[in-house]
PDB file of C-alpha atoms in Angstrom:
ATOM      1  CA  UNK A 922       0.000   0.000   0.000  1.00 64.00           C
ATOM      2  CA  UNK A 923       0.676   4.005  -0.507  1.00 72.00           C
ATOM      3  CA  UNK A 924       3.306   5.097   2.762  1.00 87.00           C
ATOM      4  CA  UNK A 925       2.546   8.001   4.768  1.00 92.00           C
ATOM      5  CA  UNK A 926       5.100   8.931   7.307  1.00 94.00           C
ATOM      6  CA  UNK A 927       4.802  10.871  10.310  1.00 96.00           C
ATOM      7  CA  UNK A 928       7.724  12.621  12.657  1.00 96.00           C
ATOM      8  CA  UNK A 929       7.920  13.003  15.016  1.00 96.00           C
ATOM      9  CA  UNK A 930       6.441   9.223  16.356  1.00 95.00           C
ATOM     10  CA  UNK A 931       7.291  10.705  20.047  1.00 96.00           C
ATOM     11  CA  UNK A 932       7.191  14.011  21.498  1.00 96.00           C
ATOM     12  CA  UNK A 933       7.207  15.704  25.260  1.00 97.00           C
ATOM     13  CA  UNK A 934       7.232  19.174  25.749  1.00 96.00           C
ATOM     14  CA  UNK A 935       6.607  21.578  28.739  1.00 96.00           C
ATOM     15  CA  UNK A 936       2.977  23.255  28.855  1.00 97.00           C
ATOM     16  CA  UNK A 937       3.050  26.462  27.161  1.00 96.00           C
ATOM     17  CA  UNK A 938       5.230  25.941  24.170  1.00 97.00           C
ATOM     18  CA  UNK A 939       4.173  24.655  20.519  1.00 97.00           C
ATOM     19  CA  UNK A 940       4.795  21.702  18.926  1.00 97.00           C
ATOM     20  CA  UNK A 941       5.063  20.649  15.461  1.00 97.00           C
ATOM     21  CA  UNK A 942       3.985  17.517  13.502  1.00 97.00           C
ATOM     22  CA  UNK A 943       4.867  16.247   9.857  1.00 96.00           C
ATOM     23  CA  UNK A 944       2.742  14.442   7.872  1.00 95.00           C
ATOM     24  CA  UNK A 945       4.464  13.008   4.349  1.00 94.00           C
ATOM     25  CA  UNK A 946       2.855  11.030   1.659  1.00 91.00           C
ATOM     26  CA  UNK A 947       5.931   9.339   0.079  1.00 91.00           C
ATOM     27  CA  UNK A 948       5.314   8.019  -3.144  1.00 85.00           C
ATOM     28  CA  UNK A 949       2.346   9.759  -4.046  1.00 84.00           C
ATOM     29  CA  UNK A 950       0.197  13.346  -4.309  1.00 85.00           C
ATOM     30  CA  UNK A 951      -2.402  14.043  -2.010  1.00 84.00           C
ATOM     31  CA  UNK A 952      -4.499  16.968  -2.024  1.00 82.00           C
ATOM     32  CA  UNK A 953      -6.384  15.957   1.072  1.00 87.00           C
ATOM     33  CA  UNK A 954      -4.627  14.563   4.122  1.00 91.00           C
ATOM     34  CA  UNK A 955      -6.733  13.933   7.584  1.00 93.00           C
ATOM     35  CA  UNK A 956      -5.359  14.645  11.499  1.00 96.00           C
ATOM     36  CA  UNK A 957      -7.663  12.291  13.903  1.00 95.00           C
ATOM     37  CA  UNK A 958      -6.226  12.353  17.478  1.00 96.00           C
ATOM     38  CA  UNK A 959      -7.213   9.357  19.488  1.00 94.00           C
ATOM     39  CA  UNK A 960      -6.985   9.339  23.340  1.00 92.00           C
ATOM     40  CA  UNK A 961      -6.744   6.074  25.350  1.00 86.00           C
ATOM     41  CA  UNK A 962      -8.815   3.630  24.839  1.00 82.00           C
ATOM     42  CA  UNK A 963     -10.873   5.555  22.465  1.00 87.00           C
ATOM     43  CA  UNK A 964     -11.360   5.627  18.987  1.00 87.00           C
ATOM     44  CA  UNK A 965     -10.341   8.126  16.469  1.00 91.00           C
ATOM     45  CA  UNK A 966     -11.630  11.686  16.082  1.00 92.00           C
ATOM     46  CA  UNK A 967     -10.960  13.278  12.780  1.00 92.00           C
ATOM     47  CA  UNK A 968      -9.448  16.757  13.759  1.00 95.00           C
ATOM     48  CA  UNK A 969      -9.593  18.375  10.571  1.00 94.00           C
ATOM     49  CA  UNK A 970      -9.075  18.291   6.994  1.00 91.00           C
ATOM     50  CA  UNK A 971      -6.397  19.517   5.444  1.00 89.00           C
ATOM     51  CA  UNK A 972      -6.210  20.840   1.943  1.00 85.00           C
ATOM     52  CA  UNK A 973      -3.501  21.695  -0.011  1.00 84.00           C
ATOM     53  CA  UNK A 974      -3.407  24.946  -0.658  1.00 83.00           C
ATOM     54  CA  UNK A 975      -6.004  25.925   1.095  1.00 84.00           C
ATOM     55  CA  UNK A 976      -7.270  26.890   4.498  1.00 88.00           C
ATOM     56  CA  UNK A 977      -8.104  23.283   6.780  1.00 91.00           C
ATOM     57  CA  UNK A 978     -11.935  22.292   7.354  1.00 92.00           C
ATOM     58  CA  UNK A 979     -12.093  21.956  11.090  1.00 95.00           C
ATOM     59  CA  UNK A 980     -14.580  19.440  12.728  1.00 92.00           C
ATOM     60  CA  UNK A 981     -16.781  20.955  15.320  1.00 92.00           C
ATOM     61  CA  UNK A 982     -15.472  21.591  18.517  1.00 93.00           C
ATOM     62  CA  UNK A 983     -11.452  22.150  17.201  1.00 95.00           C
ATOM     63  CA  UNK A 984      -9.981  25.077  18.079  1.00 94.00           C
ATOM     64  CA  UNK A 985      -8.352  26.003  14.892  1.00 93.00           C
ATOM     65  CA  UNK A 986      -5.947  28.499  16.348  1.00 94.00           C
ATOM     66  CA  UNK A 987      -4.863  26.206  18.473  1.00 96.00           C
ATOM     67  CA  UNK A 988      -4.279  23.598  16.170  1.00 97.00           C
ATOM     68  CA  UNK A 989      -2.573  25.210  13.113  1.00 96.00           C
ATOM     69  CA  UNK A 990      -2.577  23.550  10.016  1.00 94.00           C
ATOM     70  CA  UNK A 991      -0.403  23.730   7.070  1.00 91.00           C
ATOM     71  CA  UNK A 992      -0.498  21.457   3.813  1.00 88.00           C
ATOM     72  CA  UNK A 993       2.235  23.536   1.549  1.00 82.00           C
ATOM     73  CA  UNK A 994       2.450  21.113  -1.045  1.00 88.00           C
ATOM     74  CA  UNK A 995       1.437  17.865  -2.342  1.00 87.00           C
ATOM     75  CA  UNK A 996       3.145  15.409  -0.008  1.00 90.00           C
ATOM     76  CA  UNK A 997       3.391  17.627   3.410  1.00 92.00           C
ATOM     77  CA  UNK A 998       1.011  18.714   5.822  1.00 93.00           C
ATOM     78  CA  UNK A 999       2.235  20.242   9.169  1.00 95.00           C
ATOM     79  CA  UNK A1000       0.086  19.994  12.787  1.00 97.00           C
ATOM     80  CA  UNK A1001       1.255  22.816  15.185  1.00 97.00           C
ATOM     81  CA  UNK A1002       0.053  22.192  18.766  1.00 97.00           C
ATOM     82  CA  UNK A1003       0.337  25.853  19.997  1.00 97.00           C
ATOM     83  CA  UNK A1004       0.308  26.449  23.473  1.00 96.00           C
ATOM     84  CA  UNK A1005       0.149  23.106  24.568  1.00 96.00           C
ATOM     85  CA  UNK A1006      -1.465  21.726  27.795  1.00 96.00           C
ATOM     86  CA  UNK A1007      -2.094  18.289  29.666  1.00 96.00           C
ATOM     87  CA  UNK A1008      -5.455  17.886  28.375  1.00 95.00           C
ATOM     88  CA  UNK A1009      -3.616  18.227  24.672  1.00 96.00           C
ATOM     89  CA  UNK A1010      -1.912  14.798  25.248  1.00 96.00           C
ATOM     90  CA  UNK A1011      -2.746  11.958  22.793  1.00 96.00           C
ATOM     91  CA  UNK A1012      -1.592   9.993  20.120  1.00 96.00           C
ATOM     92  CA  UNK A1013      -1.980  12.431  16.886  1.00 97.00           C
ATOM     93  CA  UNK A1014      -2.589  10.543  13.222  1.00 96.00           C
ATOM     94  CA  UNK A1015      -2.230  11.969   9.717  1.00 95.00           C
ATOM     95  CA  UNK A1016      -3.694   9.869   6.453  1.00 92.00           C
ATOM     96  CA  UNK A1017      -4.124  10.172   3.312  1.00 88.00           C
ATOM     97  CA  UNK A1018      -5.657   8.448   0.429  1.00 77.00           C
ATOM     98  CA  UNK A1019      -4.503   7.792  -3.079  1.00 66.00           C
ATOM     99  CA  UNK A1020      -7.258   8.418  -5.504  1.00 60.00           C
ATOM    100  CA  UNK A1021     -10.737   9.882  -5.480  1.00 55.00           C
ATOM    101  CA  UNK A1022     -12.179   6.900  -3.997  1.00 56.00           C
ATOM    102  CA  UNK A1023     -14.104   6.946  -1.334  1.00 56.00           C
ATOM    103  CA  UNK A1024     -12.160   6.338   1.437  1.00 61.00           C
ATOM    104  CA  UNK A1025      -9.170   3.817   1.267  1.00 72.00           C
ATOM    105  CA  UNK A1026      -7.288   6.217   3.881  1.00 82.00           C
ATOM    106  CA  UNK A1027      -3.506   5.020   4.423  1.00 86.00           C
ATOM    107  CA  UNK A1028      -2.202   6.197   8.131  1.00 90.00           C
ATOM    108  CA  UNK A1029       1.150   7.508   8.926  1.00 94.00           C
ATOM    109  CA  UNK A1030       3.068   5.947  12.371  1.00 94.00           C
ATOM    110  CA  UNK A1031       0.886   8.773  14.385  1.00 95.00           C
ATOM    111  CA  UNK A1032       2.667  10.929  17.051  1.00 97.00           C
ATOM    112  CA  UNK A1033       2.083  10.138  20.575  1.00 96.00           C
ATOM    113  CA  UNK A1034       2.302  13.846  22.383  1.00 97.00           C
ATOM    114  CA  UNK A1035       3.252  14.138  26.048  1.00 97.00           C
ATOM    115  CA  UNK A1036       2.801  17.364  27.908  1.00 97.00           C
ATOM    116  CA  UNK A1037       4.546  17.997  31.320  1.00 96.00           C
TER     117      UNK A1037
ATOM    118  CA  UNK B 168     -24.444  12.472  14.612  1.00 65.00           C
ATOM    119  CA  UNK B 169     -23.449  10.165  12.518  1.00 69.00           C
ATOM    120  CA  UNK B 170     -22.751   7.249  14.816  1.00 89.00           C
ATOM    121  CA  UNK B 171     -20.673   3.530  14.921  1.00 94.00           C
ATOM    122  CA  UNK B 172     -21.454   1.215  17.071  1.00 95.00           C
ATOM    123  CA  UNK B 173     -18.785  -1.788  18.064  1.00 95.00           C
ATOM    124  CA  UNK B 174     -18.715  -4.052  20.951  1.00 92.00           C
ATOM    125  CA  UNK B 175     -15.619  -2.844  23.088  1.00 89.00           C
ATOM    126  CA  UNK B 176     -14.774  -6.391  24.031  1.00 90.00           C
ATOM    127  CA  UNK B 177     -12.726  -8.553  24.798  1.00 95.00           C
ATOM    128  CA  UNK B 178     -13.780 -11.106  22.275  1.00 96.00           C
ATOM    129  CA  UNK B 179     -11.387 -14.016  23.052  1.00 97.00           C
ATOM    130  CA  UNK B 180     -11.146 -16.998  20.879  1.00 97.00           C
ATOM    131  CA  UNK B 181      -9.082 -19.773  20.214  1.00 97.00           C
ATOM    132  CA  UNK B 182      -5.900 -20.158  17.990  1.00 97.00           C
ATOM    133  CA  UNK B 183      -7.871 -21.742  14.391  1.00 97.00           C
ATOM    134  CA  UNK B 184     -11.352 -20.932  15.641  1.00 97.00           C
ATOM    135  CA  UNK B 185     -13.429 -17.770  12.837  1.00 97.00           C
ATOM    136  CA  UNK B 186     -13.708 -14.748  15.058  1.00 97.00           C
ATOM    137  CA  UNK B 187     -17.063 -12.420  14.217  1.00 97.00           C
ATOM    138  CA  UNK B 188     -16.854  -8.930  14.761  1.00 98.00           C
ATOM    139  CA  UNK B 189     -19.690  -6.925  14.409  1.00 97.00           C
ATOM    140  CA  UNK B 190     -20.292  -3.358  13.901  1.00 97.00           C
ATOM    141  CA  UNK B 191     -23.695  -1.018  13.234  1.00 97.00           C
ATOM    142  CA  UNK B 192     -24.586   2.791  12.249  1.00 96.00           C
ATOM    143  CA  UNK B 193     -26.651   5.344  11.991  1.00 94.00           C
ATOM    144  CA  UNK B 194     -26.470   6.644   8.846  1.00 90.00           C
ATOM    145  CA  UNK B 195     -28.511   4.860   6.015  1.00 90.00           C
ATOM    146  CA  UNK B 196     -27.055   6.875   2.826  1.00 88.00           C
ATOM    147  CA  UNK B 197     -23.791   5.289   3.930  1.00 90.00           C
ATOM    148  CA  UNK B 198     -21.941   3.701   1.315  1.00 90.00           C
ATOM    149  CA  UNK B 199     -18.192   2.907   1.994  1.00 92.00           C
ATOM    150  CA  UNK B 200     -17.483   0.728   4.793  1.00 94.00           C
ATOM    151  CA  UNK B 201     -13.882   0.009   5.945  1.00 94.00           C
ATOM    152  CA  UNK B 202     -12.228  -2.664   8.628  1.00 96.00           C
ATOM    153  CA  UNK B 203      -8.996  -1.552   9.794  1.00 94.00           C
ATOM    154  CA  UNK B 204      -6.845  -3.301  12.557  1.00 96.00           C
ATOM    155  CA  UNK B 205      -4.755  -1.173  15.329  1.00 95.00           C
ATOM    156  CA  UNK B 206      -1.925  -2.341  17.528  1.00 95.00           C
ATOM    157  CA  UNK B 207      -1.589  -1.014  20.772  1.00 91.00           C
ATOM    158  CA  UNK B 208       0.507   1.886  20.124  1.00 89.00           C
ATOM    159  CA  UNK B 209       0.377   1.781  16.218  1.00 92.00           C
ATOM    160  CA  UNK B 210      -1.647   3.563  13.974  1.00 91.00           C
ATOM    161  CA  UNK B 211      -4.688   1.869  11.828  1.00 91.00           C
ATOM    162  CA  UNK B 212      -4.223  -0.551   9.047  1.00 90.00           C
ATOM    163  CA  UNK B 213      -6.473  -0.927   6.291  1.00 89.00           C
ATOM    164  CA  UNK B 214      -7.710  -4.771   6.232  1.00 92.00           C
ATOM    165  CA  UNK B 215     -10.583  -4.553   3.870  1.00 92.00           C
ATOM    166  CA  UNK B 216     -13.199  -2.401   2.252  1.00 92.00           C
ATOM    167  CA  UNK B 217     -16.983  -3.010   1.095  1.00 95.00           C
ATOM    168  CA  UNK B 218     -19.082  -1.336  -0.523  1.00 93.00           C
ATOM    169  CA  UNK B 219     -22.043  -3.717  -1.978  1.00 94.00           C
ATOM    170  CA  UNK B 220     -24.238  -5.854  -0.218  1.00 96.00           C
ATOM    171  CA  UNK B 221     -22.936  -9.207   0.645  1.00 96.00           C
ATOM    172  CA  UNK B 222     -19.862 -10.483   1.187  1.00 96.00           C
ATOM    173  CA  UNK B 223     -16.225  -9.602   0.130  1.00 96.00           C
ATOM    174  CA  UNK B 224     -13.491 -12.074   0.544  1.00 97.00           C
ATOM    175  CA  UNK B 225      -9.944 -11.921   0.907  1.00 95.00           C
ATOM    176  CA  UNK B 226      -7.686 -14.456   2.313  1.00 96.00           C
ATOM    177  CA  UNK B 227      -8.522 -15.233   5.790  1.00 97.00           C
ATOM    178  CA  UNK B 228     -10.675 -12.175   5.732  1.00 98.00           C
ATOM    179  CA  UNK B 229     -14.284 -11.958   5.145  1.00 98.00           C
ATOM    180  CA  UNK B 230     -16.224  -8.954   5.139  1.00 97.00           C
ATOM    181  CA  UNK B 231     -20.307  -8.555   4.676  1.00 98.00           C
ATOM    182  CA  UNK B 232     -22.563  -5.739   4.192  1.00 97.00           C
ATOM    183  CA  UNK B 233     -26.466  -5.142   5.187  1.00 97.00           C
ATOM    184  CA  UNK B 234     -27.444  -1.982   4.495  1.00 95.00           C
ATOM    185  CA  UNK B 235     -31.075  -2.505   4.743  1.00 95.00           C
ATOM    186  CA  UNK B 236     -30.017  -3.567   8.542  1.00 95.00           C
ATOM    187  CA  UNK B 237     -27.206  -1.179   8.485  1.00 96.00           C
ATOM    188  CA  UNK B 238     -24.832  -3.922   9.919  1.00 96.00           C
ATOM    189  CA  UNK B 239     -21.772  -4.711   9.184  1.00 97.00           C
ATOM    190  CA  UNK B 240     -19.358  -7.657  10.042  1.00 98.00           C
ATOM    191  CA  UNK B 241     -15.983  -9.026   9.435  1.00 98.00           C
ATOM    192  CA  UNK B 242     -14.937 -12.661   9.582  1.00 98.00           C
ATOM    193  CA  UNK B 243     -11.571 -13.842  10.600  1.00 98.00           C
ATOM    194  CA  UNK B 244     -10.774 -17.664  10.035  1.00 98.00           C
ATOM    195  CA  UNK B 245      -7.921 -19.673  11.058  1.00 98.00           C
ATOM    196  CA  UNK B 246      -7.488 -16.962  13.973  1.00 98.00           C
ATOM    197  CA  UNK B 247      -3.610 -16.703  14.565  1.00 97.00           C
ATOM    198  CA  UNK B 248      -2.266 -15.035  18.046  1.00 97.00           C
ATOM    199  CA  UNK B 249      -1.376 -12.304  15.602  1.00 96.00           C
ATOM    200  CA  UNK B 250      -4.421 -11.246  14.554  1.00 97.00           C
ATOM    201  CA  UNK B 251      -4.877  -9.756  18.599  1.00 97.00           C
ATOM    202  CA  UNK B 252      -5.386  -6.429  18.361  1.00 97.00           C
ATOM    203  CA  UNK B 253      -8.131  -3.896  18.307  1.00 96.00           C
ATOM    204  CA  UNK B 254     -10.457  -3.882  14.954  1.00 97.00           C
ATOM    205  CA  UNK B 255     -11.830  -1.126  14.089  1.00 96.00           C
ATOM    206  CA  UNK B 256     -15.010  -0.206  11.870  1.00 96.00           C
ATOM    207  CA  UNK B 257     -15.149   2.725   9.554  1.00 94.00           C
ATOM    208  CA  UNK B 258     -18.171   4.276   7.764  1.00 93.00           C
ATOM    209  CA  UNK B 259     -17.637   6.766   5.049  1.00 89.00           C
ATOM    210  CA  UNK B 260     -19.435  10.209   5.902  1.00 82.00           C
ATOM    211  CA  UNK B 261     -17.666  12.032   2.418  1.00 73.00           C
ATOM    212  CA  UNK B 262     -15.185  12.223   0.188  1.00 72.00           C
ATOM    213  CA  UNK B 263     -12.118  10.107   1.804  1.00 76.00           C
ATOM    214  CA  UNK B 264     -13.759  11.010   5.244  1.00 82.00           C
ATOM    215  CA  UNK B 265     -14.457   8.503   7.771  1.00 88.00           C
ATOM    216  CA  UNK B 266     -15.951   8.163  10.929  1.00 90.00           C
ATOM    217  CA  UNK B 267     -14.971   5.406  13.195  1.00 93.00           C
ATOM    218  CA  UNK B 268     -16.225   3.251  16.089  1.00 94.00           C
ATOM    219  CA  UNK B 269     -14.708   2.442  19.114  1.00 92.00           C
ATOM    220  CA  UNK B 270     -13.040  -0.888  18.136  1.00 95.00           C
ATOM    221  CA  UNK B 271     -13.326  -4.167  19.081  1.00 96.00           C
ATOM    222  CA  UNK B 272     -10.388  -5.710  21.070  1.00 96.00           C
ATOM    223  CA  UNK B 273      -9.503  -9.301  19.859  1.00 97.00           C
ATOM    224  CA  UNK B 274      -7.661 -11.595  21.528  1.00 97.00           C
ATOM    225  CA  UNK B 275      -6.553 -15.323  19.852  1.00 97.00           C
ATOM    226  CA  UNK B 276      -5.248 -17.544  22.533  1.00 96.00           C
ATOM    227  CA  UNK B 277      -2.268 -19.938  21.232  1.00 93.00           C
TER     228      UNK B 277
END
């Protein structure tokens, strides 16, 4: 299948400052990539939507200036955690899919976010 | 809200035994429908999609489709030890977007 790669896979910071996320599709274009964040023993919540070249769609209830969103170009979207807190600890996931079909998504490794 | 349903679990089962998982929602004009499996720590891997009534086989994998009951399952056979892990069920709400249930944790005893 497609690869989508995420870095960092492991990240603590101090509350307060911002952190930044990478999401690459490897060997292959995507105009749409996805963030979901999934907390312990939960499943995933899709975040946002990210659109190359575009502003993000937000789902309800995401604070979109605290989670900035950046998809530059075809194969990179950026998360920024700004001002981090406890409560913003989780595992973080970027996908992508390959073609206009429906829904075949292809995950990166997902970040798991720790905040002192 | 558009809602999936999954039973958390445990659903234990011996090593060679078919494991059933089972998975509902809410939305009738649904009409992509994805399985993925999740390690504990690791991100989601696609294990099959459906989108047409019935069933859908590949390998030891068999997924079916009701959408006048708006139920779907997947079928494991020849459950291995390695096939523990949590499955999850994913309904398509738009284009690529998906919304998922909880997962169901599976465990295959040796």
């Amino acid at each position: 299948g497609a690869v989508v790669s995420q870095h960092p896979s492991r990240v603590i910071c101090k509350s307060g400052t911002s952190v930044k996320i990478e999401c690459r599709s490897l060997d292959f274009q995507a105009t749409t990539m996805f963030w979901y964040r999934q907390f312990p023993k939960q499943s995933l919540m899709l975040m946002a939507t990210s659109n190359e070249g575009s502003k993000a769609t937000y789902e309800q209830g995401v604070e979109k200036d605290k989670f900035l969103i950046n998809h530059a170009s075809l194969t990179l979207s950026t998360l920024t955690v700004t001002s981090a807190h406890p409560e913003d600890s989780s595992f973080y996931i970027c996908s992508a899919g390959t073609s206009g079909g429906p829904g075949e998504l292809f995950f990166g490794e997902g970040s798991r976010l720790t905040v002192l | 809200q558009k809602e999936v349903e999954q039973n958390s679990g445990p659903l234990s089962v011996p090593e060679g035994a078919i494991a059933s998982l089972n998975c509902t929602y809410s939305d009738r004009g649904s009409q992509s429908f994805f399985w993925y499996r999740q390690y504990s720590g690791k991100s989601p891997e696609l294990i099959m999609s459906i989108y047409s009534n019935g069933d859908k086989e590949d390998g030891r994998f068999t997924a079916q489709l009701n959408k006048a009951s708006q139920y779907v399952s997947l079928l494991i056979r020849d459950s291995q030890p390695s096939d523990s892990a949590t499955y999850l069920c994913a309904v398509g709400i738009g284009f690529q977007k998906l919304v998922f249930g909880t997962g169901t944790r599976l465990l295959v005893s040796p």
